[in-house]
Short mmCIF file of C-alpha atoms in Angstrom, two decimals:
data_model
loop_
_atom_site.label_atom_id
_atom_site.label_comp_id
_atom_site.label_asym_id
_atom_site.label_seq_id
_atom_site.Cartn_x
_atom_site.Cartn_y
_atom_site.Cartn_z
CA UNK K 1 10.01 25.42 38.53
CA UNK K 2 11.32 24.77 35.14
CA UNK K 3 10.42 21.33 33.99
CA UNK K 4 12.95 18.72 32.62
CA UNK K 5 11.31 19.48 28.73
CA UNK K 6 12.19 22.93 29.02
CA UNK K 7 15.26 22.58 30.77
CA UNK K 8 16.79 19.46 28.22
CA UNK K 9 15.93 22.26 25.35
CA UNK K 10 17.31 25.12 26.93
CA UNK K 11 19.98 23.41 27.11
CA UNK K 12 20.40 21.78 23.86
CA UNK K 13 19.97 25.06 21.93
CA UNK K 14 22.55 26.33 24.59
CA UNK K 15 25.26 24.12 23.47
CA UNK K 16 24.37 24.57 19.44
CA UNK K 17 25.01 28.38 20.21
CA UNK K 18 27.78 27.61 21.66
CA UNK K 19 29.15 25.26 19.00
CA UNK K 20 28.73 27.57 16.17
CA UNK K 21 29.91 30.94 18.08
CA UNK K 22 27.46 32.56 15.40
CA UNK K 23 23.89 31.43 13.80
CA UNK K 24 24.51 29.98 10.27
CA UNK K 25 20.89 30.55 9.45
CA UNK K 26 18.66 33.66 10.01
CA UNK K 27 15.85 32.76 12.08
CA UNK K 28 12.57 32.05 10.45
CA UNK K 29 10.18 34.88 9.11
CA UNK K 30 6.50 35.08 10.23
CA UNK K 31 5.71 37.30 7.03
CA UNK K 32 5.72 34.00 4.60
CA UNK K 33 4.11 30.56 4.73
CA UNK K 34 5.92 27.84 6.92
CA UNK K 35 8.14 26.04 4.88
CA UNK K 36 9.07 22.36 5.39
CA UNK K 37 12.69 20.46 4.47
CA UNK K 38 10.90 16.71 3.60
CA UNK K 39 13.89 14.47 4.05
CA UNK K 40 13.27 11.45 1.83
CA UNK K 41 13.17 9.67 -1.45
CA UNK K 42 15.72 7.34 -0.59
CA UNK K 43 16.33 5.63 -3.97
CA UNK K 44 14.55 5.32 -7.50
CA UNK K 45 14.81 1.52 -8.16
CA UNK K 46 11.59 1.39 -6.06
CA UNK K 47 8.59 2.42 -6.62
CA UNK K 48 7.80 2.06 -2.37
CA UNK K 49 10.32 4.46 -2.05
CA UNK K 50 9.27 6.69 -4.87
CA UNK K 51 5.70 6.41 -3.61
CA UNK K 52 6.64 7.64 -0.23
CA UNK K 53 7.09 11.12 -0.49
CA UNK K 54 3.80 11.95 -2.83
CA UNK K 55 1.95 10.15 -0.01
CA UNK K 56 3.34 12.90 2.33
CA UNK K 57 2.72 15.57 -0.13
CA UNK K 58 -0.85 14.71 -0.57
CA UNK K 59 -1.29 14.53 3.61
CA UNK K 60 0.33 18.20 3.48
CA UNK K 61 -1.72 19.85 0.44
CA UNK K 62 -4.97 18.35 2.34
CA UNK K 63 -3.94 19.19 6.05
CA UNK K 64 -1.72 21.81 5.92
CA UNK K 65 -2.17 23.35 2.54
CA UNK K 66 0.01 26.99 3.58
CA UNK K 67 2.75 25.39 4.06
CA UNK K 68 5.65 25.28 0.99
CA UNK K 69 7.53 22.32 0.98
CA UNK K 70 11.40 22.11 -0.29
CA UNK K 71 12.10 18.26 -1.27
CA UNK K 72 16.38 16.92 -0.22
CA UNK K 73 15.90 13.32 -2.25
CA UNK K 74 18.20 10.56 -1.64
CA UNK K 75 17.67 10.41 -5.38
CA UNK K 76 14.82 11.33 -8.12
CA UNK K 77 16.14 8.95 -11.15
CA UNK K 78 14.07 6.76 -12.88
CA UNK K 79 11.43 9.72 -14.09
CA UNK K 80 10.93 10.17 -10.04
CA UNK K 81 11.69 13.84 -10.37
CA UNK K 82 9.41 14.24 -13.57
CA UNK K 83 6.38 12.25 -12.02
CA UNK K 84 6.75 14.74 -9.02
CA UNK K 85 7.04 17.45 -10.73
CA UNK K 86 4.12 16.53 -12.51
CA UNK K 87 1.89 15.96 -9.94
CA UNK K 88 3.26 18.95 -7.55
CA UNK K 89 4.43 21.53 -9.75
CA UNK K 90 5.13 23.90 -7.12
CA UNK K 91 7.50 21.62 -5.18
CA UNK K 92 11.27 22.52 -4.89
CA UNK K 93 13.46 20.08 -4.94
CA UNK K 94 17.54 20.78 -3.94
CA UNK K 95 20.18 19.02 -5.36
CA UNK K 96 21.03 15.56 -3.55
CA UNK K 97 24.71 15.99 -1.80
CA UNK K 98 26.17 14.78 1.32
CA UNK K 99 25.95 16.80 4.20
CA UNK K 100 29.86 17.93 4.89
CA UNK K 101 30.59 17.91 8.42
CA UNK K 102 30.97 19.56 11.31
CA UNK K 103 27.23 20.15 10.49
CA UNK K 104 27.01 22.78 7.48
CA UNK K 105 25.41 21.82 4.17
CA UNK K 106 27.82 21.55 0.91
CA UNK K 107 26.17 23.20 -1.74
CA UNK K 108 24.62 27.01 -2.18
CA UNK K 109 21.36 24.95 -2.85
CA UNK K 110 21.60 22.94 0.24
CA UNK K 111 22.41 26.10 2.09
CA UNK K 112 19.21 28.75 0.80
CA UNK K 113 16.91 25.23 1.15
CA UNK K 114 18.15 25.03 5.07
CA UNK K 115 18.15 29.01 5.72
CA UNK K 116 14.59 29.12 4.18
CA UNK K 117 13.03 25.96 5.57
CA UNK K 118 11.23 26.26 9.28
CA UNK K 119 10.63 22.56 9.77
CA UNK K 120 12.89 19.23 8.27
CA UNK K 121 10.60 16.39 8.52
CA UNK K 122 11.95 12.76 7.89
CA UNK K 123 10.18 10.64 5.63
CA UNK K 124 8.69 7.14 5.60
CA UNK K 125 11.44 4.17 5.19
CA UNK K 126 13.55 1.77 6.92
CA UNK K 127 15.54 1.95 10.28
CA UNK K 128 15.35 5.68 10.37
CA UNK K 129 18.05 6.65 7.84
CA UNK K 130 18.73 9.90 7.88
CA UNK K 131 18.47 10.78 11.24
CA UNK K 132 22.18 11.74 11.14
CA UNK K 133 20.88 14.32 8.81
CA UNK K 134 18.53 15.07 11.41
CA UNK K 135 21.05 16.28 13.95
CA UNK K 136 23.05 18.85 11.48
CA UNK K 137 19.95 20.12 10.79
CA UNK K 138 19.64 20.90 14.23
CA UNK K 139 22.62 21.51 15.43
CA UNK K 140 23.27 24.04 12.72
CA UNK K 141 20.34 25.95 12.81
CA UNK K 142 18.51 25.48 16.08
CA UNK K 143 15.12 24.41 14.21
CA UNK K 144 12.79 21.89 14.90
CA UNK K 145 12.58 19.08 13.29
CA UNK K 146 9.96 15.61 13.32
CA UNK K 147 9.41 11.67 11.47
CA UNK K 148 6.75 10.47 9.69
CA UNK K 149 6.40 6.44 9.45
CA UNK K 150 9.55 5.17 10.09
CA UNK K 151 10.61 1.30 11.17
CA UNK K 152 13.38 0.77 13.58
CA UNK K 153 14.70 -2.44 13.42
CA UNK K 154 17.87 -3.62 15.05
CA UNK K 155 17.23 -7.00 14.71
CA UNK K 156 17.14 -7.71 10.73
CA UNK K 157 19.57 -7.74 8.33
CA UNK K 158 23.22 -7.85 9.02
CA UNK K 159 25.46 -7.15 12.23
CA UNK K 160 26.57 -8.02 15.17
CA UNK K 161 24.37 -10.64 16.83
CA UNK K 162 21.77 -10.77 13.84
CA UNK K 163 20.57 -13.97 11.56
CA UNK K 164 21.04 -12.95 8.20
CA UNK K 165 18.56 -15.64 7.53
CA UNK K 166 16.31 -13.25 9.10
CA UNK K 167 12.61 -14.53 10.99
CA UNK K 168 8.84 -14.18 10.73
CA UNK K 169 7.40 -11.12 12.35
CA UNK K 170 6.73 -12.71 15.81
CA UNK K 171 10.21 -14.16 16.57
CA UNK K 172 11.14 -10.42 14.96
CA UNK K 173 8.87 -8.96 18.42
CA UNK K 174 10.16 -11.38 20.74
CA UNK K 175 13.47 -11.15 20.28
CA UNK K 176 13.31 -7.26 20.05
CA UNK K 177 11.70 -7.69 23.36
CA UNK K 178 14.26 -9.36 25.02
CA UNK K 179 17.17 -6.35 24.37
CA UNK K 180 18.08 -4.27 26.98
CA UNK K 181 16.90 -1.05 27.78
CA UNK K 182 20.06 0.82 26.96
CA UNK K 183 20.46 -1.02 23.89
CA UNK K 184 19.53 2.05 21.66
CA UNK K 185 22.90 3.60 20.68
CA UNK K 186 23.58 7.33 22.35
CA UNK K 187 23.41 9.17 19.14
CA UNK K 188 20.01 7.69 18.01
CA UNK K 189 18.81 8.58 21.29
CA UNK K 190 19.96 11.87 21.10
CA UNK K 191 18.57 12.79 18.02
CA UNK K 192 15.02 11.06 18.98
CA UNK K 193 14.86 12.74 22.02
CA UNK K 194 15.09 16.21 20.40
CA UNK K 195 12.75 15.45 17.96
CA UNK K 196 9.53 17.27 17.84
CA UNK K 197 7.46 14.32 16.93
CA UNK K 198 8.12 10.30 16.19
CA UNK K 199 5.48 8.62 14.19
CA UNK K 200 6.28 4.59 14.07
CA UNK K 201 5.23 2.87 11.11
CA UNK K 202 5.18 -0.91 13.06
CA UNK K 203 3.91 -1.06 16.27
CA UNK K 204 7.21 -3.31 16.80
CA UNK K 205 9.41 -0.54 16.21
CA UNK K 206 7.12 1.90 18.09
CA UNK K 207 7.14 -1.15 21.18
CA UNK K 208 10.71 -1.30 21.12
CA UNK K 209 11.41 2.45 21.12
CA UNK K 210 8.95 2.91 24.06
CA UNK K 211 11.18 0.26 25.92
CA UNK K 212 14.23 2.13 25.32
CA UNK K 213 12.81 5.22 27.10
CA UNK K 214 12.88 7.36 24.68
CA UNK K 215 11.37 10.86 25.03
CA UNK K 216 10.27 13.18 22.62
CA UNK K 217 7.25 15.14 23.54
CA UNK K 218 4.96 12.88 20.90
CA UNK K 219 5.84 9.08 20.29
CA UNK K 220 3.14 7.43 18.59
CA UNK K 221 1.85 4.92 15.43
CA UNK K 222 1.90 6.63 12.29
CA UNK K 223 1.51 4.39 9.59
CA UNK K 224 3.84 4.50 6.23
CA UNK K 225 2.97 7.67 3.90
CA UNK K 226 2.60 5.23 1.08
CA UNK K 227 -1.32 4.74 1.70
CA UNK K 228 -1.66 8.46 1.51
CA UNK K 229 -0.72 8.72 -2.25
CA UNK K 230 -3.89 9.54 -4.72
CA UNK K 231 -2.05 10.00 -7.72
CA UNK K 232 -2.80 7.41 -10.35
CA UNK K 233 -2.26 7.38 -13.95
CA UNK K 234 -5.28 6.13 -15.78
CA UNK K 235 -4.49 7.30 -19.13
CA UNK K 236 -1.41 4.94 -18.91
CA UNK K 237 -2.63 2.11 -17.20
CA UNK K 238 -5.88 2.33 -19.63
CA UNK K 239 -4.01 1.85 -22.71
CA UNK K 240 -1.59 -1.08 -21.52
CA UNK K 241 -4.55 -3.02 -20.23
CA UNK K 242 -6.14 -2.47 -23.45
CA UNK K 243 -2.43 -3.56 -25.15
CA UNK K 244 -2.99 -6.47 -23.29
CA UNK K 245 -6.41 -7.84 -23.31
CA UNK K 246 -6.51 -7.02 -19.89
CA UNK K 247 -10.28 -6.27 -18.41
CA UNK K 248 -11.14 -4.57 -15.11
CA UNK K 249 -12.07 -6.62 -12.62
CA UNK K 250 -10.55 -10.22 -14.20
CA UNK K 251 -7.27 -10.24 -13.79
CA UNK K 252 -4.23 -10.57 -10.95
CA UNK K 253 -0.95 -9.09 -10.39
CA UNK K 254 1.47 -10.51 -9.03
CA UNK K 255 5.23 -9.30 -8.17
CA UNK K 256 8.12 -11.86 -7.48
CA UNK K 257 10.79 -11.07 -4.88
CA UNK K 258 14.20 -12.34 -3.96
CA UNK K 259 15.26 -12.70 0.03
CA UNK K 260 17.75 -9.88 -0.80
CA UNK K 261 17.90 -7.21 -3.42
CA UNK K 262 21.21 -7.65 -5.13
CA UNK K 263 22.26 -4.19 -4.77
CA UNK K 264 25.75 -4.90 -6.47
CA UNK K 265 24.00 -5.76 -9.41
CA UNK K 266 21.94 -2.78 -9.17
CA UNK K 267 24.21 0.11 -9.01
CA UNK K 268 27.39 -1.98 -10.75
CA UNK K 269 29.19 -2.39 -7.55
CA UNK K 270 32.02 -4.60 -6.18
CA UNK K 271 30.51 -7.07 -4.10
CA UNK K 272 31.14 -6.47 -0.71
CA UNK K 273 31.95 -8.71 2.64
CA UNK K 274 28.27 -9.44 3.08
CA UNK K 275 27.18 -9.76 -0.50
CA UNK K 276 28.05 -13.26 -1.11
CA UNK K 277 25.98 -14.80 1.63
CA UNK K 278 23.21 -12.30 0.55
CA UNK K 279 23.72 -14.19 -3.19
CA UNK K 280 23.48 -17.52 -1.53
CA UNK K 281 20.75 -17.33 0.61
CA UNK K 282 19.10 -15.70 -2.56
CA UNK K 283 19.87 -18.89 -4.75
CA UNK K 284 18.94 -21.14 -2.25
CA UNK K 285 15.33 -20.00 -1.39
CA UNK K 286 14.06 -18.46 -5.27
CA UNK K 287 12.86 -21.88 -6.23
CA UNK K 288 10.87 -22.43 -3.09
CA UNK K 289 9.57 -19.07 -2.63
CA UNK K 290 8.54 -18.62 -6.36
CA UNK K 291 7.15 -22.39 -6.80
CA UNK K 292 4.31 -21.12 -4.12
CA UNK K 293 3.87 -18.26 -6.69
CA UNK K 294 3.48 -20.46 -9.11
CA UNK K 295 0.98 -22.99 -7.64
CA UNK K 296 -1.01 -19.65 -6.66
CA UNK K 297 -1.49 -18.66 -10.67
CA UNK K 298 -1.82 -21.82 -12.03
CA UNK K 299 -4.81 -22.05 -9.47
CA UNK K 300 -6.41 -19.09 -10.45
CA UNK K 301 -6.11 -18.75 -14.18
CA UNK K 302 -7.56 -22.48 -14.26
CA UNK K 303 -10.01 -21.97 -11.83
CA UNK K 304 -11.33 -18.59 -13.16
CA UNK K 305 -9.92 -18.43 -16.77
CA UNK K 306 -9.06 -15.01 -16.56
CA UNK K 307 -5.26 -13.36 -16.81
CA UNK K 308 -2.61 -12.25 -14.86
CA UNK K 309 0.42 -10.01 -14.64
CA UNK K 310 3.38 -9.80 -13.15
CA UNK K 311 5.01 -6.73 -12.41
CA UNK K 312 7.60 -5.35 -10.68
CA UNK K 313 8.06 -3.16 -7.79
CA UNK K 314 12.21 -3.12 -7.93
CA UNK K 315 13.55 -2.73 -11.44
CA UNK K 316 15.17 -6.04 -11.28
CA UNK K 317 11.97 -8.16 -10.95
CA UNK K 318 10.83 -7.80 -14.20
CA UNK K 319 13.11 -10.34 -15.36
CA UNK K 320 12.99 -12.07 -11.80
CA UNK K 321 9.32 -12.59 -12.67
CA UNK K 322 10.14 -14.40 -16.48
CA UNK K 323 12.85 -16.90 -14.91
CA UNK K 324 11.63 -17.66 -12.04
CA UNK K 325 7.83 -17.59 -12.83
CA UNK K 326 6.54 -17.31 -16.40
CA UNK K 327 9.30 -19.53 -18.08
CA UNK K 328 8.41 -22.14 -15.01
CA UNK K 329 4.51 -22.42 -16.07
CA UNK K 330 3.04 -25.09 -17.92
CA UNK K 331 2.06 -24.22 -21.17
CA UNK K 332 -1.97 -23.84 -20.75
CA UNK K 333 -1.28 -21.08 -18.11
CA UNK K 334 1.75 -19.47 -19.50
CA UNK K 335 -0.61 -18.40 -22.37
CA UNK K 336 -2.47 -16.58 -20.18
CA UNK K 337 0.04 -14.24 -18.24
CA UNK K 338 0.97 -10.86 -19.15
CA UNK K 339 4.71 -9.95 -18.37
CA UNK K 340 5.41 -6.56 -17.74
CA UNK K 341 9.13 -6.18 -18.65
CA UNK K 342 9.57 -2.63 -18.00
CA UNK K 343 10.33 -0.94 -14.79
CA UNK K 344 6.97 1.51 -14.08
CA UNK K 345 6.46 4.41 -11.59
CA UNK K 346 3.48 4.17 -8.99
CA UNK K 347 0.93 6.29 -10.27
CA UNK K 348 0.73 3.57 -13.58
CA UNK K 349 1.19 0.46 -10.89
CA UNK K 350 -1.44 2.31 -8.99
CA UNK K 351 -3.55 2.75 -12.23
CA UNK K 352 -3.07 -0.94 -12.80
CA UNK K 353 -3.52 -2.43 -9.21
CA UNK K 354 -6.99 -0.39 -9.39
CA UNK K 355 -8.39 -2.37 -12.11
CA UNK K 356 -6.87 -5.56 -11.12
CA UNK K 357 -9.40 -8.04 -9.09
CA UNK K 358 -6.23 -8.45 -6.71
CA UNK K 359 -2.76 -8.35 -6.10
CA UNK K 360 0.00 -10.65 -4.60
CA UNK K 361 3.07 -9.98 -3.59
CA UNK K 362 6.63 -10.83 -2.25
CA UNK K 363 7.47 -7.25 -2.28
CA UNK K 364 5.66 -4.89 0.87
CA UNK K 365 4.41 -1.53 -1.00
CA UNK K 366 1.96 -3.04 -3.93
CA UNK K 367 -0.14 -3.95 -1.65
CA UNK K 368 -0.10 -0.75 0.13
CA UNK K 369 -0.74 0.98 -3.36
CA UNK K 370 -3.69 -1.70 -4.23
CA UNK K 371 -5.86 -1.28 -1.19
CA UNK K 372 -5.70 2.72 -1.12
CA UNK K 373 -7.13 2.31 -4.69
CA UNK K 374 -9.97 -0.42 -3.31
CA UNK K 375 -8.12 -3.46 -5.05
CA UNK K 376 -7.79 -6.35 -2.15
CA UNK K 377 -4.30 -7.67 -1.66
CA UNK K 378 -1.94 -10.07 -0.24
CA UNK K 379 1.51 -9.34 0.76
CA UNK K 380 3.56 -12.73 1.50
CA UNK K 381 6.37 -11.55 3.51
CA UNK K 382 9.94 -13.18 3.08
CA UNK K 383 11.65 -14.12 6.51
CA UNK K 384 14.76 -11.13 4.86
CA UNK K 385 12.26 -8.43 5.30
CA UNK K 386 12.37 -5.92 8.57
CA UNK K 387 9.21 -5.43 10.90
CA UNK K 388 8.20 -3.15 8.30
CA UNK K 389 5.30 -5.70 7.76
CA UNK K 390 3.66 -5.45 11.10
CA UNK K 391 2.56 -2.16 9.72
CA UNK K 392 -0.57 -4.72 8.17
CA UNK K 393 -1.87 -6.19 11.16
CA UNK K 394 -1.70 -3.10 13.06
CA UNK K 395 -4.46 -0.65 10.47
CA UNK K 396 -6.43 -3.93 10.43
CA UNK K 397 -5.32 -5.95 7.69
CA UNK K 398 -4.03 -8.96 9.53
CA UNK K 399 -5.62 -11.50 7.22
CA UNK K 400 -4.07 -10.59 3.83
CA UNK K 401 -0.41 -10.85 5.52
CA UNK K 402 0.99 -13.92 5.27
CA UNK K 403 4.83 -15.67 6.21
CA UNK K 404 5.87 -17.25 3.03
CA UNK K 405 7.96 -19.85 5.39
CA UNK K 406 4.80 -20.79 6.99
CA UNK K 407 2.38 -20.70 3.93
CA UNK K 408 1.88 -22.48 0.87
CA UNK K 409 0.72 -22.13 -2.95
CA UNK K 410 -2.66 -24.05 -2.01
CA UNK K 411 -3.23 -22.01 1.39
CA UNK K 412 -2.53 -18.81 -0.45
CA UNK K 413 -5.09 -19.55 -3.44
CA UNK K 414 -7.57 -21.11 -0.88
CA UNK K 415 -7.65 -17.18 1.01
CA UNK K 416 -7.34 -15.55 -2.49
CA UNK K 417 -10.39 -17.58 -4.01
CA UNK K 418 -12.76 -16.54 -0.93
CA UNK K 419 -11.51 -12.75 -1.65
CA UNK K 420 -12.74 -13.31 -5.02
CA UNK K 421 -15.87 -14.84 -4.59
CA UNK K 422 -16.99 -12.41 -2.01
CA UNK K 423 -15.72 -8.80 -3.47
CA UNK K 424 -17.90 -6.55 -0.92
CA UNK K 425 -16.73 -8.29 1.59
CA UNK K 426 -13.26 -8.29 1.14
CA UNK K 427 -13.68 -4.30 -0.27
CA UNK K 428 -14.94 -3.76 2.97
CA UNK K 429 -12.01 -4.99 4.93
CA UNK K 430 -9.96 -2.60 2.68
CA UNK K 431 -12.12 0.19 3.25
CA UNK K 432 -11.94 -0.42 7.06
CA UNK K 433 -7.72 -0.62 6.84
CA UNK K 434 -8.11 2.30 5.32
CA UNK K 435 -10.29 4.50 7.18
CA UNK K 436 -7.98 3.58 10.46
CA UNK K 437 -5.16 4.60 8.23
CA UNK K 438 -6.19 8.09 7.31
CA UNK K 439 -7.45 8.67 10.60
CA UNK K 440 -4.13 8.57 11.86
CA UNK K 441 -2.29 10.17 8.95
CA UNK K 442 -4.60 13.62 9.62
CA UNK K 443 -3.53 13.43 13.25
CA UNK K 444 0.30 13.17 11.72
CA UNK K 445 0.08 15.56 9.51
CA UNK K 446 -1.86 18.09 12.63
CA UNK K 447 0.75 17.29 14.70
CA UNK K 448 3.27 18.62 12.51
CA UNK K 449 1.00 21.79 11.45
CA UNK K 450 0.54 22.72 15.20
CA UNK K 451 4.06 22.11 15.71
CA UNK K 452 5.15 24.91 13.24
CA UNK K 453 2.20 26.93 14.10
#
């Protein structure tokens, strides 16, 4: 007897033939390497986001180096396109335009990318974005399609029945817990379900998804494609520490954060109906968040004498990190931070972060980029942040994660100060996060090479 699989797909590609009358896309040729659409990139003003998709490129060229991959960015600003370029010089990448509807692409570039590409694979990032993208894929052309490291949260943020105040990770799991098992809308279900593969960056998301009954043929942990980038720019990073009296091995970064990123401000927007509470929870929690900031460097720089920088990992937290750090510290300690005022891309913060003794921050990917390069790290998660941040406890690095509602300037120093007075052993809790982490990202990155194969 046929099985349910095969009959659910016999069925779906039934009802895509019959939807289109005719194939928009030749089927694939055998006579050429598999060729992958990589859905992601979602903005520029990030360097998390940036950072995603040359972690995924590195898992490819290592696991499945015959395979071509054609990059559809959300955007490649910011010297994003040149720093990939760069690094992958044989990576396309097609012009970023909507996708019109019913289901076709809108450009001549959009349309050779999707009649070339075998495979669209969905990047790391936040409550599965384009899996609407996902669907014309396949509804136009029949072909598979799979996600790498994504959170699905339908808890944070804003929307009906959610605290825009948002909650620590385990009031995040309980209440997730506690929604229905048809709470999962029908076309996220849909497009899930037909998915080759679902790799869950949080084992929240991945819990909640597995209550919802989902079934694609492979629903696993798969953590964020961030720890899989190796590209670092020493030459860089080696001349601004030098700039900056700034030695390896004595001296912290730190990046500031606020509850929300102001995106109105950031792409010169009209505010809109959820914006101003976003601007007031913002002004009402930057002094308290960035005081235990605060406490944390004045700790360390008079405890060890050496220096620290603050950096950013949005564009807008350079200055975030003068006003509501630097400018803040007494004069002693003020002396002896380094502000980096200029947005960077990852491979110099990953330069950096590699010669820093550690790194701190409000902000979720630094850390990420810190302990691939061996550099120990906190990351003090705001209450505004999605599960995301469960992705920590779950490779193993449950003791550098902390709830900045539920932790303090002297706490945080306290845990930093043992880090730094016992480097092997704190290198070796890296090095363990780290070997769970790529043991699972060659398993991914399998997954999708047998998939194609």
């Amino acid at each position: 007897m046929m099985n349910r699989r095969r009959f659910l797909t016999t069925v779906a590609a039934a009802g895509a033939a019959t939807l289109l009358q005719r194939p928009l896309f030749a089927a694939a040729r055998r006579s050429r390497p598999p060729c992958i659409l990589l859905r992601g990139s979602w903005q520029t003003a990030n360097i998390g986001d940036i950072g995603h998709t040359p972690g995924v490129l590195c898992l490819i060229e290592r696991y499945f180096p015959a395979a071509e991959v054609i990059l559809w960015p959300g955007g490649v600003g910011h010297g994003a396109r040149e720093f990939l370029l760069r690094h992958f010089p044989r990576l396309q990448i097609v012009e970023t335009t909507p996708v019109g509807r019913p289901f076709e692409p809108t450009t001549e570039a959009q349309r050779a990318a999707w009649e070339r590409a075998d495979f669209m694979l969905h990047g790391s990032g936040s409550n599965f974005g384009a899996r609407k993208d996902l669907e014309a894929w396949h509804r136009a052309t029949g072909k598979p399609y799979g996600v790498f490291g994504v959170s699905a949260d339908p808890i944070s943020g804003f929307g009906e029945g959610r605290d825009p105040k948002g909650d620590t990770l385990a009031n995040l799991r309980r209440r997730m817990e506690q929604l229905p098992a048809d709470h999962l809308d029908a076309d996220t279900r849909w497009v899930i379900d037909h998915a080759s593969f679902m790799f869950l960056r949080d084992s929240i998301s991945l819990d909640y998804l597995k209550r919802q009954n989902v079934r694609p043929p492979v629903l696993e942990f798969g953590p964020d494609t961030q720890f899989a980038m190796e590209q670092r720019d020493d030459a860089c990073g080696d001349a601004y520490r030098a700039a900056h009296d700034l030695r390896a091995g004595n001296f912290l970064c730190v990046i500031p954060r606020l509850r929300y990123t102001q995106y109105w401000e950031l792409y010169n927007r009209p505010m809109n109906a959820t914006d101003p509470i976003r601007l007031e929870l913002n002004q009402e929690a930057v002094e308290r968040d960035h005081a235990k900031l605060r406490e944390l460097i004045i700790s360390y720089v008079r405890h060890t004498g050496n220096r620290v920088m603050t950096c950013p990992e949005m564009t807008y937290q350079a200055q975030l990190a003068k006003t509501a750090v630097i400018d803040r510290l007494p004069d002693d300690v003020k002396e002896k931070v380094v502000w980096r005022d200029t947005y960077w891309l990852p491979d110099e913060a990953a330069a950096i972060y590699a010669r820093a003794q550690a790194v701190v921050s409000f902000d979720c990917h630094s850390p990420i980029i810190a302990v691939a390069n061996g550099t120990p790290a906190f990351y003090v998660r705001q209450p505004t942040d999605t599960c995301k941040g469960e992705m920590y406890p779950d490779v193993g690095l449950g003791d550098w994660i902390f709830e900045i509602e539920e932790t303090n300037g002297a706490e945080l120093w306290a845990r930093l100060k043992d880090v730094i007075e016992n480097p092997a052993r704190a290198r070796a809790y890296g090095d363990a996060a780290m070997t769970r982490v790529r043991a699972r990202q060659r398993h991914m990155t399998e997954t999708l090479r047998r998939t194609l194969a």
